[in-house]
Short mmCIF file of C-alpha atoms and ligand atoms in Angstrom, two decimals:
data_model
loop_
_atom_site.label_atom_id
_atom_site.label_comp_id
_atom_site.label_asym_id
_atom_site.label_seq_id
_atom_site.Cartn_x
_atom_site.Cartn_y
_atom_site.Cartn_z
CA MET A 15 -4.43 14.37 10.78
CA MET A 16 -1.86 12.53 13.21
CA THR A 17 0.99 14.61 12.23
CA GLY A 18 -0.67 17.62 13.57
CA GLN A 19 -0.14 19.47 10.27
CA LYS A 20 -2.73 20.37 7.79
CA SER A 21 -2.54 18.03 4.91
CA LYS A 22 -1.95 19.56 1.62
CA GLY A 23 -4.47 17.04 0.40
CA GLN A 24 -7.06 18.89 2.32
CA GLY A 25 -8.71 22.20 1.84
CA ALA A 26 -7.13 22.48 -1.90
CA ALA A 27 -8.58 25.17 -4.11
CA GLU A 28 -11.19 24.30 -6.90
CA GLY A 29 -9.21 22.96 -9.86
CA GLU A 30 -5.74 22.44 -7.98
CA VAL A 31 -4.62 18.99 -7.65
CA PRO A 32 -3.95 18.13 -3.89
CA GLN A 33 -0.45 16.74 -3.32
CA PRO A 34 0.56 13.58 -1.44
CA VAL A 35 1.52 14.01 2.48
CA ILE A 36 5.03 13.01 2.77
CA PRO A 37 5.31 13.35 6.77
CA HIS A 38 8.87 14.08 8.13
CA PRO A 39 9.69 11.80 10.98
CA SER A 40 10.22 13.94 13.64
CA SER A 41 6.43 15.44 13.03
CA LEU A 42 5.19 11.69 14.00
CA SER A 43 2.76 11.62 17.08
CA PRO A 44 3.53 9.09 19.70
CA SER A 45 3.00 5.24 18.16
CA PRO A 46 -0.72 4.59 18.99
CA ARG A 47 -1.60 1.14 19.42
CA GLY A 48 -4.02 -0.89 17.61
CA LEU A 49 -5.15 -4.74 17.04
CA VAL A 50 -3.77 -6.79 14.16
CA THR A 51 -4.58 -10.41 13.14
CA ASN A 52 -1.63 -11.19 10.77
CA ILE A 53 1.29 -9.10 8.97
CA GLN A 54 1.61 -11.07 5.68
CA ARG A 55 5.00 -10.61 4.04
CA PHE A 56 5.32 -11.11 0.06
CA SER A 57 1.64 -10.36 -0.83
CA ILE A 58 1.33 -10.28 -4.43
CA HIS A 59 -2.75 -9.64 -4.65
CA ASP A 60 -3.31 -6.48 -2.47
CA GLY A 61 -1.83 -4.06 -4.75
CA PRO A 62 1.01 -3.41 -7.02
CA GLY A 63 4.71 -5.65 -6.98
CA ILE A 64 5.43 -7.16 -3.81
CA ARG A 65 3.95 -5.93 -0.60
CA THR A 66 3.39 -6.52 3.23
CA THR A 67 -0.37 -6.32 4.12
CA VAL A 68 -1.34 -5.53 7.09
CA PHE A 69 -4.56 -7.22 8.37
CA MET A 70 -6.43 -5.13 10.79
CA LYS A 71 -8.77 -6.56 13.57
CA GLY A 72 -12.56 -5.47 13.42
CA CYS A 73 -15.07 -4.69 10.69
CA ASN A 74 -18.52 -3.08 10.65
CA LEU A 75 -19.67 -5.32 7.41
CA ARG A 76 -20.62 -8.94 8.08
CA CYS A 77 -20.73 -10.53 4.66
CA PHE A 78 -21.81 -14.04 5.43
CA TRP A 79 -18.73 -15.44 3.22
CA CYS A 80 -16.06 -13.43 4.46
CA HIS A 81 -12.67 -15.07 3.87
CA ASN A 82 -11.29 -13.69 7.24
CA PRO A 83 -13.78 -14.56 9.99
CA GLU A 84 -10.94 -14.04 12.45
CA THR A 85 -10.94 -10.26 11.50
CA LEU A 86 -14.42 -9.58 12.23
CA SER A 87 -14.56 -8.94 15.71
CA PRO A 88 -12.41 -6.00 16.83
CA LYS A 89 -11.50 -7.59 20.13
CA VAL A 90 -8.95 -10.51 20.71
CA GLU A 91 -10.40 -13.71 20.45
CA VAL A 92 -9.60 -17.63 21.03
CA GLN A 93 -9.54 -20.16 18.00
CA TRP A 94 -10.26 -23.23 19.35
CA PHE A 95 -9.27 -26.59 16.96
CA PRO A 96 -10.25 -29.53 18.91
CA GLU A 97 -8.69 -31.75 16.46
CA ARG A 98 -5.52 -30.78 17.28
CA CYS A 99 -6.17 -31.50 20.90
CA ILE A 100 -4.01 -34.11 22.60
CA GLY A 101 -5.70 -34.13 26.14
CA CYS A 102 -2.85 -33.28 28.49
CA GLY A 103 -5.10 -30.91 30.40
CA ALA A 104 -2.66 -27.86 30.74
CA CYS A 105 -5.74 -25.66 29.81
CA LEU A 106 -8.09 -27.03 32.48
CA GLU A 107 -5.64 -26.25 35.33
CA ARG A 108 -4.49 -22.85 33.90
CA CYS A 109 -7.60 -20.80 33.15
CA PRO A 110 -8.91 -18.74 36.08
CA HIS A 111 -12.41 -18.67 34.41
CA GLY A 112 -13.19 -22.32 34.21
CA CYS A 113 -13.52 -21.97 30.35
CA HIS A 114 -12.27 -25.50 29.48
CA GLU A 115 -13.85 -28.72 30.94
CA VAL A 116 -14.12 -32.29 30.26
CA VAL A 117 -17.50 -33.65 30.02
CA ASP A 118 -18.12 -37.25 29.28
CA GLY A 119 -14.49 -37.48 28.01
CA VAL A 120 -15.00 -34.61 25.64
CA HIS A 121 -13.12 -31.43 26.04
CA VAL A 122 -15.84 -28.52 26.18
CA PHE A 123 -14.71 -25.08 25.57
CA HIS A 124 -17.07 -22.51 27.39
CA ARG A 125 -16.13 -19.68 25.00
CA GLU A 126 -18.91 -17.25 26.45
CA ARG A 127 -16.73 -17.19 29.83
CA CYS A 128 -13.51 -16.44 28.04
CA VAL A 129 -11.92 -13.19 28.76
CA ALA A 130 -9.08 -13.85 26.03
CA CYS A 131 -6.24 -13.56 28.27
CA GLY A 132 -4.18 -15.83 26.72
CA ALA A 133 -3.24 -18.00 29.73
CA CYS A 134 -4.37 -21.32 28.36
CA VAL A 135 -3.05 -20.57 24.92
CA GLU A 136 0.47 -20.41 26.57
CA THR A 137 -0.05 -23.97 27.85
CA CYS A 138 -1.24 -25.62 24.87
CA TYR A 139 1.93 -27.03 22.81
CA ALA A 140 -0.51 -28.73 20.44
CA GLN A 141 -1.65 -25.34 19.44
CA ALA A 142 -5.16 -26.32 19.66
CA LEU A 143 -5.78 -22.92 21.13
CA VAL A 144 -4.78 -19.86 19.25
CA LEU A 145 -4.87 -16.14 20.14
CA VAL A 146 -5.83 -14.10 17.19
CA GLY A 147 -5.57 -10.62 17.50
CA GLU A 148 -2.19 -8.96 18.59
CA GLU A 149 -1.82 -5.42 19.98
CA GLN A 150 0.86 -3.69 18.50
CA THR A 151 2.10 -0.05 18.18
CA ALA A 152 2.21 1.54 14.78
CA ASP A 153 6.25 1.40 14.99
CA GLU A 154 6.02 -2.08 15.63
CA VAL A 155 4.14 -2.61 12.58
CA VAL A 156 6.38 -0.68 10.54
CA GLU A 157 9.32 -2.02 11.65
CA VAL A 158 8.12 -5.44 10.32
CA VAL A 159 7.00 -3.80 7.04
CA LEU A 160 10.52 -2.13 6.63
CA ARG A 161 11.91 -5.60 6.53
CA ASP A 162 10.99 -6.07 2.83
CA ARG A 163 11.91 -2.49 1.62
CA PRO A 164 14.47 -3.76 -0.85
CA PHE A 165 11.80 -6.03 -2.31
CA TYR A 166 9.42 -2.91 -2.60
CA GLU A 167 11.87 -0.95 -4.47
CA THR A 168 12.56 -3.45 -7.30
CA SER A 169 8.82 -4.47 -7.70
CA GLY A 170 6.94 -1.18 -7.30
CA GLY A 171 5.37 -2.57 -4.47
CA GLY A 172 4.83 -1.11 -0.87
CA VAL A 173 2.56 -1.65 2.21
CA THR A 174 -1.46 -2.50 2.02
CA LEU A 175 -3.60 -2.18 5.08
CA SER A 176 -6.37 -4.56 4.87
CA GLY A 177 -8.44 -6.47 7.08
CA GLY A 178 -11.32 -6.60 8.66
CA GLU A 179 -11.37 -2.81 7.89
CA PRO A 180 -8.69 -0.15 8.56
CA LEU A 181 -10.94 2.75 8.62
CA MET A 182 -12.34 0.83 12.13
CA GLN A 183 -9.08 1.91 13.73
CA PRO A 184 -8.45 5.04 12.10
CA GLU A 185 -5.66 6.46 14.26
CA PHE A 186 -3.89 3.45 14.10
CA SER A 187 -4.09 3.37 10.39
CA ARG A 188 -2.93 6.70 9.62
CA ALA A 189 -0.20 6.31 12.23
CA ILE A 190 1.23 3.31 10.13
CA LEU A 191 0.35 5.04 6.70
CA ALA A 192 2.23 8.41 7.88
CA ARG A 193 5.51 6.29 8.90
CA CYS A 194 5.44 4.28 5.86
CA ARG A 195 5.32 7.49 3.86
CA ALA A 196 7.77 9.30 5.79
CA GLU A 197 9.77 5.81 4.86
CA GLY A 198 9.41 6.73 1.20
CA LEU A 199 6.76 3.65 0.83
CA HIS A 200 3.92 3.09 -1.80
CA THR A 201 0.67 3.05 0.69
CA ALA A 202 -2.84 1.41 -0.12
CA ILE A 203 -5.82 0.85 1.72
CA GLU A 204 -8.42 -1.91 1.25
CA THR A 205 -11.89 -0.62 2.38
CA ALA A 206 -15.60 -1.25 2.20
CA ALA A 207 -15.86 2.45 2.73
CA HIS A 208 -19.05 2.22 5.18
CA TYR A 209 -17.94 4.98 7.13
CA PRO A 210 -18.73 8.99 7.10
CA TRP A 211 -16.79 10.39 4.28
CA GLU A 212 -14.84 12.63 7.09
CA ARG A 213 -12.90 9.39 8.44
CA ILE A 214 -11.96 8.55 5.01
CA GLU A 215 -11.21 12.06 3.88
CA GLU A 216 -8.61 12.13 6.85
CA ILE A 217 -7.02 8.86 5.84
CA LEU A 218 -6.83 9.72 1.87
CA PRO A 219 -3.93 12.10 2.02
CA LEU A 220 -1.42 9.17 3.50
CA VAL A 221 -2.91 6.53 0.75
CA ASP A 222 -1.46 6.34 -2.83
CA LEU A 223 -4.01 3.51 -3.84
CA VAL A 224 -7.55 2.82 -2.95
CA MET A 225 -8.98 -0.62 -3.34
CA LEU A 226 -13.02 -0.40 -2.60
CA ASP A 227 -15.14 -3.35 -2.57
CA ILE A 228 -18.59 -3.00 -3.99
CA LYS A 229 -20.63 -6.10 -3.35
CA LEU A 230 -24.19 -4.91 -4.83
CA LEU A 231 -25.90 -1.67 -6.03
CA ASP A 232 -29.00 -2.98 -4.80
CA SER A 233 -29.13 -1.78 -1.30
CA ALA A 234 -31.89 -4.24 0.15
CA ARG A 235 -30.27 -7.17 -1.10
CA HIS A 236 -26.72 -5.53 0.09
CA ARG A 237 -28.05 -5.38 3.72
CA GLU A 238 -29.16 -9.10 3.47
CA ALA A 239 -25.82 -10.18 2.22
CA THR A 240 -23.73 -7.87 4.54
CA GLY A 241 -25.70 -6.57 7.29
CA VAL A 242 -25.72 -3.34 6.16
CA PRO A 243 -27.20 -1.07 3.52
CA ASN A 244 -24.98 0.51 0.52
CA GLU A 245 -26.20 4.14 0.35
CA ARG A 246 -23.12 5.61 2.28
CA ILE A 247 -20.64 3.06 0.39
CA LEU A 248 -21.89 4.11 -3.10
CA ALA A 249 -21.91 7.73 -1.77
CA ASN A 250 -18.33 7.43 -1.03
CA ALA A 251 -17.47 5.65 -3.59
CA ARG A 252 -18.55 8.82 -5.72
CA ARG A 253 -16.20 10.94 -3.71
CA LEU A 254 -13.33 8.67 -3.84
CA GLY A 255 -14.00 8.39 -7.85
CA ARG A 256 -12.91 12.19 -7.82
CA GLN A 257 -9.77 11.99 -5.54
CA PRO A 258 -6.29 12.05 -7.14
CA GLN A 259 -5.42 8.77 -5.98
CA PRO A 260 -6.12 5.91 -8.52
CA LEU A 261 -8.90 3.47 -7.38
CA ILE A 262 -9.42 -0.29 -7.72
CA VAL A 263 -12.89 -1.41 -7.11
CA ARG A 264 -13.47 -5.09 -6.36
CA THR A 265 -16.45 -7.26 -6.08
CA PRO A 266 -16.18 -10.69 -4.50
CA ILE A 267 -18.44 -13.22 -6.83
CA VAL A 268 -20.41 -15.12 -4.46
CA PRO A 269 -23.00 -17.87 -5.81
CA GLY A 270 -26.45 -16.75 -5.28
CA VAL A 271 -25.44 -13.13 -4.13
CA ASN A 272 -23.95 -11.65 -6.89
CA ASP A 273 -22.54 -14.17 -9.68
CA ILE A 274 -25.25 -13.34 -12.51
CA PRO A 275 -24.37 -10.92 -15.43
CA GLU A 276 -27.07 -8.35 -14.37
CA ASP A 277 -25.75 -7.62 -11.25
CA VAL A 278 -22.09 -7.56 -12.30
CA ALA A 279 -22.94 -5.28 -15.43
CA ALA A 280 -24.66 -3.04 -12.66
CA ILE A 281 -21.13 -2.68 -10.98
CA ALA A 282 -19.45 -2.45 -13.93
CA ALA A 283 -21.49 0.71 -15.11
CA PHE A 284 -21.25 2.23 -11.84
CA ALA A 285 -17.12 1.69 -11.73
CA ALA A 286 -17.23 3.19 -15.25
CA THR A 287 -18.63 6.63 -13.88
CA LEU A 288 -15.63 6.90 -11.39
CA PRO A 289 -12.86 9.11 -12.99
CA ASN A 290 -10.10 7.69 -11.55
CA LEU A 291 -10.87 3.99 -11.85
CA LEU A 292 -7.69 2.02 -12.37
CA TYR A 293 -9.56 -1.32 -13.14
CA TYR A 294 -12.49 -3.24 -12.01
CA GLU A 295 -11.41 -6.92 -10.41
CA LEU A 296 -13.65 -9.74 -9.61
CA LEU A 297 -12.37 -11.96 -6.72
CA PRO A 298 -14.06 -15.40 -6.90
CA PHE A 299 -15.40 -16.92 -3.65
CA HIS A 300 -13.71 -19.60 -2.23
CA GLY A 301 -14.91 -21.92 1.05
CA MET A 302 -11.30 -22.29 2.42
CA ALA A 303 -12.37 -20.46 5.21
CA ALA A 304 -14.87 -22.94 6.86
CA GLY A 305 -12.19 -24.22 9.51
CA LYS A 306 -11.62 -20.59 10.61
CA TYR A 307 -15.28 -20.00 11.25
CA ASP A 308 -15.49 -23.42 13.07
CA SER A 309 -12.74 -22.47 15.44
CA LEU A 310 -14.23 -19.14 16.52
CA ALA A 311 -17.80 -20.75 16.55
CA ILE A 312 -19.29 -18.53 14.14
CA ASP A 313 -22.11 -19.52 11.77
CA TYR A 314 -20.53 -19.88 8.50
CA ARG A 315 -23.55 -19.43 5.85
CA ALA A 316 -21.64 -20.02 3.11
CA ARG A 317 -20.82 -23.54 3.96
CA GLY A 318 -21.51 -25.72 0.58
CA LEU A 319 -21.71 -22.61 -2.04
CA SER A 320 -19.03 -23.77 -4.84
CA THR A 321 -16.36 -21.48 -5.94
CA PRO A 322 -17.49 -20.00 -9.34
CA SER A 323 -15.21 -21.70 -12.43
CA ALA A 324 -13.02 -19.82 -14.53
CA ASP A 325 -15.15 -19.91 -17.45
CA HIS A 326 -17.98 -18.33 -15.48
CA LEU A 327 -15.45 -15.49 -14.21
CA GLU A 328 -14.18 -14.98 -17.49
CA ALA A 329 -17.70 -14.49 -18.86
CA LEU A 330 -18.69 -12.33 -16.20
CA CYS A 331 -15.23 -10.40 -17.01
CA GLU A 332 -16.69 -9.93 -20.61
CA VAL A 333 -19.66 -8.44 -19.39
CA ALA A 334 -18.37 -6.13 -17.23
CA ARG A 335 -15.41 -5.00 -20.11
CA SER A 336 -18.47 -4.09 -22.36
CA GLN A 337 -18.82 -1.16 -19.98
CA GLY A 338 -15.39 0.15 -21.69
CA ILE A 339 -13.29 -0.23 -18.41
CA GLU A 340 -10.26 -2.49 -17.87
CA VAL A 341 -11.40 -5.80 -16.05
CA ARG A 342 -9.55 -8.47 -14.29
CA HIS A 343 -10.08 -11.35 -12.11
CA GLY A 344 -8.13 -13.11 -9.00
S1 SF4 B 1 -8.02 -17.18 27.18
FE1 SF4 B 1 -7.93 -17.09 29.48
S2 SF4 B 1 -9.77 -16.79 29.75
FE2 SF4 B 1 -9.95 -17.52 27.65
S3 SF4 B 1 -9.66 -19.73 27.92
FE3 SF4 B 1 -8.05 -19.27 28.08
S4 SF4 B 1 -7.14 -18.85 30.08
FE4 SF4 B 1 -9.53 -19.04 29.83
S1 SF4 B 2 -3.75 -27.46 26.57
FE1 SF4 B 2 -4.23 -27.72 24.35
S2 SF4 B 2 -3.76 -29.60 24.07
FE2 SF4 B 2 -3.78 -29.72 26.34
S3 SF4 B 2 -5.81 -30.15 26.46
FE3 SF4 B 2 -5.83 -28.10 26.41
S4 SF4 B 2 -6.31 -27.73 24.32
FE4 SF4 B 2 -5.71 -30.11 24.46
#
């Protein structure tokens, strides 16, 4: 742990309920640095109450419908929005690597040469070039989070680490959570849990709520949809299900992937076996991220898919409720 103290949540005797760790501010290690894409204040969909959601950069899954493609790569990137370009030419002069060129009157961005130094972005007043991913210290992140403390206190909110995948930057994530805990804030993480259990176990004592994505129970289909098999995710889910922190299981409902009753019933039946399940939530796919894919030159395989209708979503919720668990949808 980044506090250098042994967690009360680790190594508890059999039958003993581990207590959450509340680090003293003086015990916090120097502020590590990490990459975030956004710090979204006043979030109401990432846990209870009004929250600040910290979107971490980098993910070890490749769900082809991902709503946040700017968080997939663990590196700083440049988004390119040609429709905003006013043709001033400033970026052509500024880039030391010759990434911008006008060919037959058309602005070409040679992304393969770009090292994301940000020089051209500074010159682009039209915001046709945008840097995505900012290196910050944990202290800098928490300084923003603390601005809304009064709203957390009145709404039962707090901070949520999302992404991307918070477990991909474990030291940074732990540092943010420890600092928020030291300030008395409620802490939550959104994760796909595709990491060795030890990495999850390290962060858990600093977390009040876990929101876990489970997309499919069939591993081969899971690999096809997300790029990875799901055995480790399900094993981690079973262990998360026995922790003192409440657990919300969530499934993005994506047409052609898992929008049939059989798949939802299977995930709901699995979720029903997790003793600390708070509720199961279905999140409808939407195609609003298409522009972000284009700006990053990432192939958007979900283009053309429709958002599940409210009726269909409610029907799937009913299927899930038949497992005897609380079910919500986004
Ligand atoms: S970010 Fe740097 S390397 Fe990339 S295009 Fe802009 S100036 Fe060139
Ligand atoms: S600086 Fe921006 S607006 Fe100007 S040419 Fe480059 S991309 Fe277009």
